[in-house]
Amino acid sequence: MLNSQIKPISQQPAATTGPVSDWLGETRSSQIPVGLGFRTTSERAVSAHEHVYLEGDAQTHMYQVLEGVIGVYKLLTDGRRQIVTFHYPGELIGLDQTGYFIDSAEALCSARIRCIPIDAVDTLIATEPGFGQAMMRLLSTELADTREQLLSLGRKSAMEKLATFMVRIVMRNKRNGIDSNSIHLPMTRSEIADYLGLTVETVSRNFTKLKESTVIRLCSNSVVEVLDVSRLEAIADGSA
Amino acid sequence: MLNSQIKPISQQPAATTGPVSDWLGETRSSQIPVGLGFRTTSERAVSAHEHVYLEGDAQTHMYQVLEGVIGVYKLLTDGRRQIVTFHYPGELIGLDQTGYFIDSAEALCSARIRCIPIDAVDTLIATEPGFGQAMMRLLSTELADTREQLLSLGRKSAMEKLATFMVRIVMRNKRNGIDSNSIHLPMTRSEIADYLGLTVETVSRNFTKLKESTVIRLCSNSVVEVLDVSRLEAIADGSA
DNA sequence: CGGGTTTTTGAATTTTATCAATGGCTGTGG
DNA sequence: CCACAGCCATTGATAAAATTCAAAAACCCG
């Protein structure tokens, strides 16, 4: 309790792999150091289309994706949906603590998550130097990603949005050591549309266009091979 | 240094006025408690259209707006611009620490800011219990606001975007104790357009429509009187 | 008061959405 | 194992929304 400071920002090391995973383990619960408050965490299987939480729920837990992909979205009263982010294994959901969830989260496919009571997070913040700092950096990264998406939604064409979406998946794969140009899309066209602020039809038409210009190849509905990454990048940032 | 913990999230009080202002003062530098590392802060006058920082600059400082409004934006290579947020007096810019600025900030009108070296922020985090917690909550709020804007950009019509924009200004004024339905818009139509992902012409046309339906009244180009707040809210969330 | 900028308005065009129908994949039960 | 049902994706035709191009009007600052 006495040594519970969060490290000064200027002394933070450059982010490479998520530092929070040092406390939370990569993907397996066996990696959680006991004695840090994690005796209270639990795993939960979430089937496809099942919700993790709903907008307005009290934020009693933070979640870490262990398997599968979780979509976080907001709704308008008439049903229009905006997916604000997709969360992949290893990532934390609910870092932003405002008391109540401001959006809903549902599994896009069969998934597994670790549920971390806020109390346990508090304990880590209070007892583990650097944990608060790590959370702050993750939160900063999430804000940065969201602002990047604002640029996409506000200023890019349908084609540029789709290209940007896929480029970012390729980059994330590369960061995670997956050096393949085949990308897996666990979400439906409709979910991609709701993430990019488009309709299913527009998404589909632009997949077709990219296919016809041999920038990508559709191996199946959920597997895309990027044939020309640099061209896809050029399309993504509007310099094509 | 010994008591430098950040408060557990579950013990955070409900946000009313920004807690960081307890350390930074409301708007006047005289309110800064000395001895907290703030001997190193400085004030800076920023004239209209002058930049506070540019994308790619090293994040050596955090800034607090003292007077005026600062626009934070991202650019595409061909010049398309997306303004990601407007910052008003009292607000902090650069809470998100990723090493380098991922966007640019410029004064929309003549402004004054306090420049806070990151070292000074580090000192506060390390010595003032609750400061890190306060920063985390502000960061969470900023993420929440940005996600709300994602919903606007991705799923709302031009008219709904404009109504949402003005409703949020009315609400912010109300939060700050300004109980007037007259709102001041220090930014140009072009800047509003770049914030809402629209063109100047579309913004102007929708101002005219709102005027014709007597929801608002344009006192001048920069002063709008909201005649029917509940109707504006209905338009904003698509239930009109 | 004047000049330059900003805002508004109009007409034509482009982009994306909507409506409608077909095609294709998957998983299940006969 | 095959047929079928249901969902998902694609394609086409049309409509709506917003952009673009162009010009006039209003505003603001010196």
XYZ file of C-alpha atoms (C1' of nucleotides) in Angstrom:
540
model
C 0.000 0.000 0.000
C 2.850 2.388 0.720
C 4.604 1.982 -2.573
C 1.503 2.329 -4.681
C 2.483 5.061 -7.057
C 1.865 5.163 -10.738
C 5.022 5.731 -12.705
C 5.621 9.203 -14.125
C 4.588 9.447 -17.757
C 7.999 10.514 -18.963
C 9.523 7.363 -17.499
C 7.114 5.073 -19.262
C 8.845 2.673 -21.607
C 7.766 2.624 -25.221
C 4.722 0.424 -25.656
C 5.505 -2.842 -27.349
C 3.391 -5.661 -26.000
C 0.593 -4.652 -23.670
C 2.126 -4.192 -20.247
C -1.119 -5.040 -18.501
C -0.735 -8.576 -19.760
C 2.154 -8.868 -17.319
C -0.470 -8.847 -14.603
C -3.341 -10.429 -16.420
C -1.490 -13.142 -18.255
C -1.489 -13.552 -21.997
C -4.504 -15.701 -22.633
C -4.498 -18.346 -19.913
C -5.790 -17.837 -16.406
C -2.936 -19.951 -15.049
C -0.656 -17.003 -15.781
C -2.401 -14.712 -13.331
C -0.155 -14.086 -10.356
C -2.196 -15.012 -7.310
C -2.157 -12.744 -4.317
C -2.840 -9.693 -6.423
C -6.558 -9.779 -5.918
C -7.142 -12.118 -8.804
C -8.535 -14.917 -6.754
C -11.780 -13.105 -7.456
C -11.561 -13.210 -11.240
C -13.582 -15.737 -13.147
C -13.784 -16.956 -16.697
C -16.971 -16.907 -18.685
C -17.933 -18.553 -21.931
C -19.969 -16.265 -24.158
C -21.805 -17.765 -27.091
C -22.198 -15.969 -30.402
C -24.532 -12.970 -30.187
C -24.677 -13.159 -26.402
C -24.128 -9.894 -24.563
C -21.280 -9.234 -22.157
C -22.985 -6.114 -20.824
C -25.624 -3.606 -21.863
C -25.572 0.173 -22.069
C -26.570 1.561 -18.693
C -25.329 -1.425 -16.666
C -23.250 -0.556 -13.620
C -19.552 -1.058 -14.315
C -18.890 -3.745 -11.737
C -16.303 -5.511 -13.871
C -13.614 -5.032 -16.436
C -13.213 -7.779 -19.019
C -10.336 -9.342 -20.854
C -10.989 -11.185 -24.084
C -9.452 -14.655 -23.975
C -10.897 -16.099 -27.171
C -13.137 -14.797 -29.936
C -14.037 -11.231 -30.814
C -16.300 -8.851 -28.905
C -18.105 -5.965 -30.589
C -18.836 -2.796 -28.633
C -21.657 -0.666 -30.010
C -24.056 2.195 -29.433
C -27.647 2.415 -30.647
C -30.028 5.162 -31.687
C -33.634 4.819 -30.551
C -34.761 3.784 -34.038
C -32.292 0.911 -34.151
C -29.444 2.433 -36.128
C -26.241 0.951 -34.757
C -22.656 2.171 -34.608
C -20.037 -0.376 -33.635
C -17.338 1.663 -31.909
C -14.687 -1.022 -31.606
C -13.888 -4.701 -32.013
C -11.949 -6.340 -29.182
C -9.571 -9.212 -29.831
C -7.939 -11.754 -27.499
C -5.699 -10.159 -24.891
C -7.497 -6.818 -25.009
C -9.300 -5.226 -22.099
C -12.875 -3.964 -22.243
C -14.150 -1.338 -19.839
C -10.880 0.464 -19.094
C -12.839 3.677 -19.185
C -14.521 3.986 -15.818
C -17.445 6.369 -15.714
C -19.686 4.346 -13.383
C -22.075 2.977 -15.987
C -21.441 1.451 -19.392
C -22.092 3.961 -22.149
C -22.325 1.237 -24.780
C -23.159 -2.448 -25.146
C -20.820 -5.362 -25.816
C -21.674 -8.614 -27.532
C -19.716 -11.604 -28.768
C -19.505 -11.768 -32.560
C -18.721 -15.446 -32.346
C -18.336 -18.005 -29.604
C -15.926 -16.387 -27.120
C -14.322 -16.632 -23.708
C -13.647 -13.721 -21.413
C -12.109 -13.131 -17.993
C -14.283 -11.075 -15.674
C -12.303 -8.837 -13.355
C -14.206 -7.163 -10.509
C -13.475 -3.464 -10.245
C -12.352 -4.135 -6.666
C -9.599 -6.368 -7.995
C -8.540 -3.642 -10.422
C -8.492 -1.185 -7.525
C -6.300 -3.555 -5.580
C -3.856 -3.842 -8.451
C -3.757 -0.074 -8.885
C -3.149 0.381 -5.192
C -0.561 -2.359 -4.744
C 1.218 -2.777 -8.042
C 3.414 0.123 -9.058
C 3.047 0.635 -12.776
C -0.380 -0.889 -13.129
C -2.207 2.422 -13.111
C 0.350 3.730 -15.557
C -0.235 0.745 -17.828
C -3.984 1.284 -17.725
C -3.516 4.929 -18.555
C -1.395 4.089 -21.553
C -3.922 1.553 -22.814
C -6.651 4.140 -22.397
C -4.550 6.645 -24.368
C -4.099 4.131 -27.159
C -7.824 3.471 -27.232
C -8.508 7.193 -27.534
C -5.967 7.451 -30.334
C -7.609 4.563 -32.203
C -11.045 6.090 -31.754
C -9.859 9.426 -33.144
C -8.352 7.644 -36.113
C -11.760 6.073 -36.691
C -13.374 9.522 -36.445
C -11.213 10.594 -39.379
C -12.388 7.545 -41.308
C -16.071 8.055 -40.567
C -16.039 11.799 -41.080
C -13.820 12.231 -44.087
C -13.219 9.024 -46.006
C -15.185 7.491 -48.874
C -16.728 4.036 -48.572
C -13.814 2.471 -50.417
C -11.242 4.302 -48.287
C -13.027 3.222 -45.108
C -13.025 -0.422 -46.120
C -9.365 -0.300 -47.144
C -8.463 1.415 -43.861
C -10.326 -1.270 -41.949
C -8.365 -4.070 -43.592
C -5.009 -2.283 -43.430
C -5.435 -1.933 -39.694
C -6.122 -5.643 -39.346
C -3.008 -6.441 -41.359
C -0.970 -4.092 -39.128
C -2.390 -5.601 -35.943
C -1.519 -9.070 -37.202
C 2.015 -7.916 -37.999
C 2.363 -6.415 -34.499
C 1.298 -9.753 -33.066
C 3.907 -11.577 -35.094
C 1.425 -12.946 -37.619
C 3.191 -12.242 -40.875
C 0.520 -13.371 -43.263
C -1.462 -11.384 -45.743
C -4.484 -13.557 -45.148
C -6.864 -11.907 -42.759
C -9.758 -13.479 -40.970
C -12.959 -11.477 -40.566
C -15.003 -13.067 -37.791
C -17.732 -10.471 -38.260
C -20.491 -10.349 -40.869
C -20.719 -7.769 -43.660
C -23.476 -6.129 -41.683
C -21.193 -5.736 -38.666
C -18.439 -4.306 -40.849
C -21.035 -1.885 -42.258
C -22.095 -0.802 -38.766
C -18.453 -0.240 -37.862
C -17.734 1.845 -40.975
C -20.986 3.809 -41.020
C -22.124 2.214 -44.280
C -24.770 -0.249 -45.480
C -24.198 -3.946 -46.122
C -24.678 -3.384 -49.836
C -22.029 -0.685 -50.047
C -19.556 -2.857 -48.142
C -20.241 -5.778 -50.424
C -19.916 -3.689 -53.584
C -16.550 -2.354 -52.456
C -15.266 -5.824 -51.592
C -16.170 -6.752 -55.136
C -14.369 -3.712 -56.559
C -11.210 -4.516 -54.595
C -11.448 -8.087 -55.805
C -11.860 -7.013 -59.441
C -8.829 -4.710 -59.204
C -6.860 -7.680 -57.750
C -5.955 -5.825 -54.569
C -7.551 -8.602 -52.542
C -8.825 -12.111 -53.064
C -11.867 -13.477 -51.284
C -10.955 -16.998 -50.170
C -14.283 -17.300 -48.381
C -16.703 -14.836 -46.904
C -14.575 -14.567 -43.801
C -11.063 -14.980 -45.192
C -9.486 -12.283 -47.334
C -6.063 -12.476 -48.869
C -4.447 -9.088 -49.371
C -2.579 -9.378 -52.664
C -1.211 -5.824 -52.751
C -0.720 -4.327 -49.292
C 0.898 -1.098 -50.468
C -1.909 -0.460 -52.907
C -4.460 -1.129 -50.159
C -2.599 1.346 -47.935
C -2.629 3.937 -50.717
C -6.376 3.532 -51.076
C -6.798 3.716 -47.304
C -5.131 7.090 -46.895
C -6.654 8.574 -50.032
C -3.457 8.747 -52.059
C -4.562 6.274 -54.730
C 6.471 10.098 -2.678
C 5.400 7.404 -0.278
C 1.726 8.194 -0.305
C 1.469 8.526 -4.034
C -1.288 6.112 -4.853
C -4.097 6.698 -7.239
C -7.470 6.181 -5.633
C -9.337 2.963 -6.400
C -11.875 3.444 -9.153
C -14.791 2.246 -7.057
C -14.070 4.931 -4.500
C -14.078 7.727 -7.022
C -16.752 10.293 -6.290
C -19.245 11.099 -9.018
C -17.764 13.640 -11.397
C -19.261 17.085 -10.966
C -16.693 19.772 -11.568
C -13.390 18.630 -12.988
C -11.284 17.384 -10.093
C -8.075 18.289 -11.825
C -9.037 21.938 -11.501
C -8.412 21.501 -7.778
C -4.759 21.291 -8.663
C -4.689 23.441 -11.747
C -7.009 26.187 -10.659
C -10.175 27.149 -12.446
C -8.969 29.640 -15.000
C -6.478 31.833 -13.199
C -2.867 30.935 -12.646
C -2.983 32.478 -9.191
C -5.003 29.472 -8.082
C -2.205 27.027 -8.753
C -0.874 25.722 -5.461
C 2.861 26.359 -5.517
C 5.227 23.661 -4.372
C 3.525 21.038 -6.509
C 5.902 21.372 -9.383
C 3.976 24.200 -10.946
C 6.698 26.719 -10.647
C 7.610 25.351 -14.058
C 4.306 26.067 -15.738
C 3.951 29.039 -17.989
C 1.159 30.859 -19.720
C 1.085 31.464 -23.410
C -1.032 33.726 -25.564
C -2.105 32.054 -28.789
C -3.508 34.198 -31.547
C -6.309 33.064 -33.820
C -5.209 30.291 -36.233
C -1.914 29.865 -34.444
C -0.932 26.313 -33.630
C -0.419 24.961 -30.129
C 1.286 21.841 -31.458
C 1.518 19.828 -34.652
C 0.943 16.158 -35.356
C 4.204 14.314 -34.780
C 5.584 16.769 -32.203
C 7.025 15.188 -29.069
C 4.577 15.444 -26.173
C 6.698 17.564 -23.875
C 3.725 19.412 -22.431
C 0.109 19.122 -21.479
C -2.018 22.224 -21.966
C -4.914 23.773 -20.137
C -7.152 26.199 -21.975
C -7.500 29.437 -20.017
C -9.341 31.543 -22.567
C -10.666 30.948 -26.077
C -11.321 27.691 -27.893
C -8.763 25.263 -29.286
C -9.557 22.895 -32.156
C -7.826 19.530 -32.353
C -7.745 17.952 -35.804
C -6.301 15.297 -38.062
C -5.516 15.648 -41.763
C -5.456 13.367 -44.762
C -2.601 13.860 -47.233
C -4.895 15.581 -49.736
C -5.966 18.181 -47.186
C -9.272 16.761 -45.987
C -9.595 17.647 -42.332
C -11.429 16.072 -39.420
C -11.695 18.136 -36.269
C -11.820 15.578 -33.464
C -12.663 17.896 -30.592
C -13.057 21.483 -29.482
C -11.477 22.421 -26.145
C -12.981 25.116 -23.939
C -11.567 27.053 -20.967
C -10.664 24.819 -18.040
C -10.168 21.742 -20.203
C -6.911 19.856 -20.573
C -5.317 18.993 -23.904
C -2.877 16.134 -24.248
C -4.097 13.916 -21.418
C -3.476 10.983 -23.682
C 0.213 10.256 -23.502
C 1.577 8.195 -26.358
C 4.911 9.988 -26.746
C 4.067 12.016 -29.839
C 0.991 14.039 -30.730
C -1.275 12.117 -33.079
C -3.137 15.255 -34.113
C -2.655 19.023 -34.365
C -4.152 21.752 -32.208
C -4.848 25.310 -33.221
C -6.613 28.268 -31.659
C -9.938 29.060 -33.319
C -9.801 32.550 -31.916
C -7.396 34.521 -29.790
C -6.679 32.291 -26.793
C -4.579 31.813 -23.695
C -3.245 28.488 -22.474
C -1.196 27.175 -19.581
C 1.689 24.977 -20.628
C 2.449 22.201 -18.181
C 5.685 20.263 -18.696
C 5.172 16.518 -18.543
C 7.702 16.463 -15.710
C 5.372 18.629 -13.662
C 2.495 16.255 -14.403
C 4.700 13.366 -13.338
C 5.442 15.158 -10.104
C 1.757 15.693 -9.414
C 0.979 12.059 -10.173
C 3.759 10.946 -7.889
C 3.080 13.309 -5.001
C -0.616 14.105 -5.051
C -2.898 11.217 -4.178
C -5.912 11.350 -6.438
C -4.289 13.253 -9.266
C -3.638 10.177 -11.384
C -7.175 9.043 -10.641
C -8.532 12.407 -11.767
C -6.561 12.229 -14.999
C -7.861 8.740 -15.634
C -11.429 9.891 -15.172
C -10.936 12.832 -17.520
C -9.433 10.479 -20.079
C -12.438 8.161 -19.683
C -14.811 11.056 -20.261
C -12.895 12.076 -23.346
C -13.148 8.550 -24.724
C -16.886 8.517 -23.992
C -17.350 11.838 -25.812
C -15.346 10.603 -28.775
C -17.457 7.451 -29.034
C -20.595 9.565 -28.908
C -19.177 11.537 -31.822
C -18.475 8.268 -33.678
C -22.194 7.503 -33.466
C -22.936 10.945 -34.884
C -20.464 10.670 -37.752
C -21.293 7.100 -38.636
C -25.029 6.963 -38.297
C -26.670 10.385 -38.162
C -27.966 12.580 -40.981
C -26.564 16.053 -41.563
C -29.495 17.634 -39.727
C -29.158 15.226 -36.791
C -25.428 15.912 -36.560
C -25.936 19.650 -36.432
C -28.703 19.354 -33.829
C -26.532 17.021 -31.735
C -23.672 19.500 -31.920
C -25.814 22.339 -30.585
C -27.578 20.237 -27.950
C -24.201 19.300 -26.526
C -23.195 22.952 -26.306
C -26.439 23.778 -24.504
C -25.819 20.902 -22.061
C -22.235 21.965 -21.444
C -23.399 25.508 -20.726
C -26.012 24.178 -18.326
C -23.363 22.064 -16.559
C -21.266 25.197 -16.172
C -24.154 27.104 -14.641
C -24.886 29.115 -17.768
C -28.658 28.804 -17.980
C -29.195 30.576 -21.247
C -30.469 29.218 -24.519
C -28.191 31.533 -26.411
C -25.090 29.730 -27.560
C -21.925 31.241 -28.872
C -20.136 29.529 -31.743
C -16.554 30.791 -31.838
C -15.817 28.591 -34.843
C -16.630 29.169 -38.516
C -19.163 27.146 -40.517
C -16.223 25.489 -42.178
C -14.861 24.349 -38.822
C -18.280 23.057 -37.786
C -18.384 21.184 -41.094
C -14.976 19.633 -40.472
C -16.127 18.579 -37.018
C -19.347 16.990 -38.290
C -17.912 15.385 -41.408
C -19.931 17.611 -43.748
C -19.346 20.483 -46.176
C -19.833 24.167 -45.359
C -22.811 24.317 -47.704
C -24.615 21.443 -46.006
C -24.050 22.980 -42.592
C -25.358 26.323 -43.787
C -28.433 24.800 -45.426
C -29.326 22.962 -42.250
C -28.893 26.081 -40.120
C -31.377 27.696 -42.486
C -33.824 24.779 -42.163
C -33.690 24.930 -38.359
C -34.230 28.669 -38.559
C -37.223 28.269 -40.895
C -38.810 25.691 -38.588
C -38.307 28.175 -35.687
C -36.219 25.714 -33.653
C -33.395 28.248 -33.543
C -32.848 31.890 -34.309
C -29.619 33.228 -35.766
C -28.774 36.383 -33.855
C -25.525 36.711 -35.728
C -23.252 34.273 -37.487
C -21.751 33.244 -34.193
C -24.695 33.564 -31.814
C -27.600 31.145 -31.982
C -30.659 31.276 -29.798
C -32.260 27.884 -29.245
C -36.002 28.560 -29.237
C -37.126 24.965 -28.697
C -34.579 22.847 -26.836
C -36.728 19.718 -26.580
C -37.422 19.782 -30.305
C -33.709 20.209 -30.994
C -33.015 17.220 -28.731
C -35.627 15.157 -30.568
C -33.973 15.992 -33.880
C -30.554 15.203 -32.401
C -31.395 11.651 -31.368
C -33.431 10.885 -34.455
C -36.821 10.750 -32.773
C -38.273 13.742 -34.609
C -17.041 53.074 -45.628
C -14.729 49.546 -48.312
C -12.598 45.162 -49.230
C -11.971 40.608 -48.230
C -13.754 36.832 -46.058
C -17.579 34.087 -44.668
C -22.166 32.624 -45.361
C -26.011 31.643 -47.972
C -28.466 30.057 -51.959
C -29.066 27.607 -56.423
C -28.347 23.960 -59.968
C -26.082 19.892 -61.395
C -23.561 15.832 -60.117
C -21.895 12.157 -57.362
C -22.101 9.051 -53.756
C -24.427 6.169 -50.943
C -28.845 4.328 -49.360
C -32.936 1.908 -50.312
C -35.717 -1.512 -52.360
C -35.933 -5.883 -54.581
C -34.374 -10.153 -56.101
C -31.021 -13.750 -56.800
C -27.256 -16.602 -55.516
C -24.547 -19.193 -52.296
C -23.145 -21.206 -48.071
C -24.034 -23.913 -43.813
C -25.882 -26.866 -40.846
C -29.493 -30.088 -39.848
C -32.825 -33.605 -40.166
C -34.797 -37.120 -42.977
C -25.587 -38.424 -47.947
C -28.649 -35.353 -49.853
C -32.245 -31.971 -49.704
C -33.912 -28.106 -47.746
C -34.374 -24.117 -44.786
C -32.565 -20.032 -43.235
C -29.285 -16.758 -43.196
C -25.780 -14.085 -45.435
C -23.744 -11.998 -49.442
C -24.068 -10.185 -53.900
C -26.019 -7.710 -57.723
C -29.183 -4.520 -60.048
C -32.337 -0.555 -60.454
C -33.942 3.492 -58.381
C -34.139 7.154 -54.968
C -32.377 10.175 -51.601
C -28.812 12.664 -49.442
C -24.883 15.246 -49.566
C -21.210 17.180 -52.457
C -19.518 20.078 -55.974
C -19.420 24.072 -58.680
C -20.950 28.711 -59.150
C -22.576 33.074 -57.777
C -24.784 36.383 -54.832
C -25.470 38.243 -50.243
C -24.102 39.334 -45.630
C -20.833 40.194 -42.283
C -16.840 41.983 -40.025
C -12.582 44.393 -39.444
C -9.649 47.941 -40.184
